[in-house]
Amino acid sequence: MNTVDARGLSCPQPVLDTLTAIAGQPSGSIEILVDTQASRENVCRAAQSKGWSVESDTEENNEYRIVITKG
């Protein structure tokens, strides 16, 4: 599984990194790590706008692990 570690980055960088990962992987699963609620929401919305589904979205110690899938 491809992982985008965007912890410590301010928006829109987590979204841009996620979109870059999506562009390089037309299907499968991608894990995205972020550390703000705003980044979490923006990454989920961006992935869904590209036809990806949010498979899991978990929070632990103020960090978020999002897994998106397609295909």
C-alpha atoms as a PDB file:
ATOM      1  CA  MET A   1       0.000   0.000   0.000  1.00  0.00           C
ATOM      2  CA  ASN A   2       1.310   3.436  -0.976  1.00  0.00           C
ATOM      3  CA  THR A   3       1.566   5.823   2.012  1.00  0.00           C
ATOM      4  CA  VAL A   4       1.431   9.619   2.004  1.00  0.00           C
ATOM      5  CA  ASP A   5       2.840  10.962   5.273  1.00  0.00           C
ATOM      6  CA  ALA A   6       1.555  14.542   5.423  1.00  0.00           C
ATOM      7  CA  ARG A   7       1.897  14.973   9.177  1.00  0.00           C
ATOM      8  CA  GLY A   8       3.283  18.390  10.030  1.00  0.00           C
ATOM      9  CA  LEU A   9       2.268  19.878   6.683  1.00  0.00           C
ATOM     10  CA  SER A  10      -0.250  22.701   6.347  1.00  0.00           C
ATOM     11  CA  CYS A  11      -3.101  22.687   3.858  1.00  0.00           C
ATOM     12  CA  PRO A  12      -3.189  22.547   0.957  1.00  0.00           C
ATOM     13  CA  GLN A  13       0.001  20.421   0.943  1.00  0.00           C
ATOM     14  CA  PRO A  14      -1.650  17.226   2.300  1.00  0.00           C
ATOM     15  CA  VAL A  15      -4.311  17.511  -0.424  1.00  0.00           C
ATOM     16  CA  LEU A  16      -1.704  18.139  -3.124  1.00  0.00           C
ATOM     17  CA  ASP A  17       0.381  15.164  -1.956  1.00  0.00           C
ATOM     18  CA  THR A  18      -2.726  12.971  -1.956  1.00  0.00           C
ATOM     19  CA  LEU A  19      -3.687  14.068  -5.456  1.00  0.00           C
ATOM     20  CA  THR A  20      -0.137  13.339  -6.653  1.00  0.00           C
ATOM     21  CA  ALA A  21      -0.377   9.832  -5.179  1.00  0.00           C
ATOM     22  CA  ILE A  22      -3.768   9.321  -6.833  1.00  0.00           C
ATOM     23  CA  ALA A  23      -2.386  10.472 -10.192  1.00  0.00           C
ATOM     24  CA  GLY A  24       0.394   7.918  -9.913  1.00  0.00           C
ATOM     25  CA  GLN A  25      -1.851   5.053  -8.868  1.00  0.00           C
ATOM     26  CA  PRO A  26      -5.080   4.594 -10.848  1.00  0.00           C
ATOM     27  CA  SER A  27      -6.525   1.980  -8.474  1.00  0.00           C
ATOM     28  CA  GLY A  28      -5.836   0.090  -5.253  1.00  0.00           C
ATOM     29  CA  SER A  29      -5.347   1.507  -1.756  1.00  0.00           C
ATOM     30  CA  ILE A  30      -3.485   4.546  -0.467  1.00  0.00           C
ATOM     31  CA  GLU A  31      -2.846   5.360   3.189  1.00  0.00           C
ATOM     32  CA  ILE A  32      -2.680   9.062   4.131  1.00  0.00           C
ATOM     33  CA  LEU A  33      -1.400  10.273   7.507  1.00  0.00           C
ATOM     34  CA  VAL A  34      -2.335  13.804   8.644  1.00  0.00           C
ATOM     35  CA  ASP A  35      -2.395  15.599  11.973  1.00  0.00           C
ATOM     36  CA  THR A  36      -5.196  18.140  11.733  1.00  0.00           C
ATOM     37  CA  GLN A  37      -8.950  17.814  11.423  1.00  0.00           C
ATOM     38  CA  ALA A  38      -8.974  20.311   8.526  1.00  0.00           C
ATOM     39  CA  SER A  39      -6.411  18.254   6.596  1.00  0.00           C
ATOM     40  CA  ARG A  40      -8.420  15.097   7.278  1.00  0.00           C
ATOM     41  CA  GLU A  41     -11.600  16.635   5.903  1.00  0.00           C
ATOM     42  CA  ASN A  42      -9.879  18.182   2.881  1.00  0.00           C
ATOM     43  CA  VAL A  43      -8.034  14.969   1.973  1.00  0.00           C
ATOM     44  CA  CYS A  44     -11.235  12.907   2.208  1.00  0.00           C
ATOM     45  CA  ARG A  45     -13.145  15.415   0.080  1.00  0.00           C
ATOM     46  CA  ALA A  46     -10.371  15.597  -2.551  1.00  0.00           C
ATOM     47  CA  ALA A  47     -10.113  11.805  -2.791  1.00  0.00           C
ATOM     48  CA  GLN A  48     -13.862  11.422  -3.157  1.00  0.00           C
ATOM     49  CA  SER A  49     -13.935  14.108  -5.872  1.00  0.00           C
ATOM     50  CA  LYS A  50     -11.540  11.901  -7.861  1.00  0.00           C
ATOM     51  CA  GLY A  51     -13.781   8.839  -7.498  1.00  0.00           C
ATOM     52  CA  TRP A  52     -11.941   7.228  -4.582  1.00  0.00           C
ATOM     53  CA  SER A  53     -13.750   5.872  -1.516  1.00  0.00           C
ATOM     54  CA  VAL A  54     -12.717   6.439   2.082  1.00  0.00           C
ATOM     55  CA  GLU A  55     -12.314   2.873   3.349  1.00  0.00           C
ATOM     56  CA  SER A  56     -11.245   3.814   6.871  1.00  0.00           C
ATOM     57  CA  ASP A  57     -10.692   7.010   8.802  1.00  0.00           C
ATOM     58  CA  THR A  58      -9.252   6.586  12.282  1.00  0.00           C
ATOM     59  CA  GLU A  59      -7.898   9.013  14.868  1.00  0.00           C
ATOM     60  CA  GLU A  60      -5.316   8.242  17.502  1.00  0.00           C
ATOM     61  CA  ASN A  61      -3.341  10.737  19.585  1.00  0.00           C
ATOM     62  CA  ASN A  62      -4.506  13.669  17.443  1.00  0.00           C
ATOM     63  CA  GLU A  63      -3.280  12.013  14.257  1.00  0.00           C
ATOM     64  CA  TYR A  64      -5.489  10.665  11.510  1.00  0.00           C
ATOM     65  CA  ARG A  65      -4.965   7.599   9.344  1.00  0.00           C
ATOM     66  CA  ILE A  66      -7.092   7.629   6.206  1.00  0.00           C
ATOM     67  CA  VAL A  67      -7.203   4.718   3.775  1.00  0.00           C
ATOM     68  CA  ILE A  68      -8.720   5.409   0.381  1.00  0.00           C
ATOM     69  CA  THR A  69      -9.483   2.811  -2.267  1.00  0.00           C
ATOM     70  CA  LYS A  70     -10.529   2.618  -5.873  1.00  0.00           C
ATOM     71  CA  GLY A  71     -11.231  -0.290  -8.156  1.00  0.00           C
END
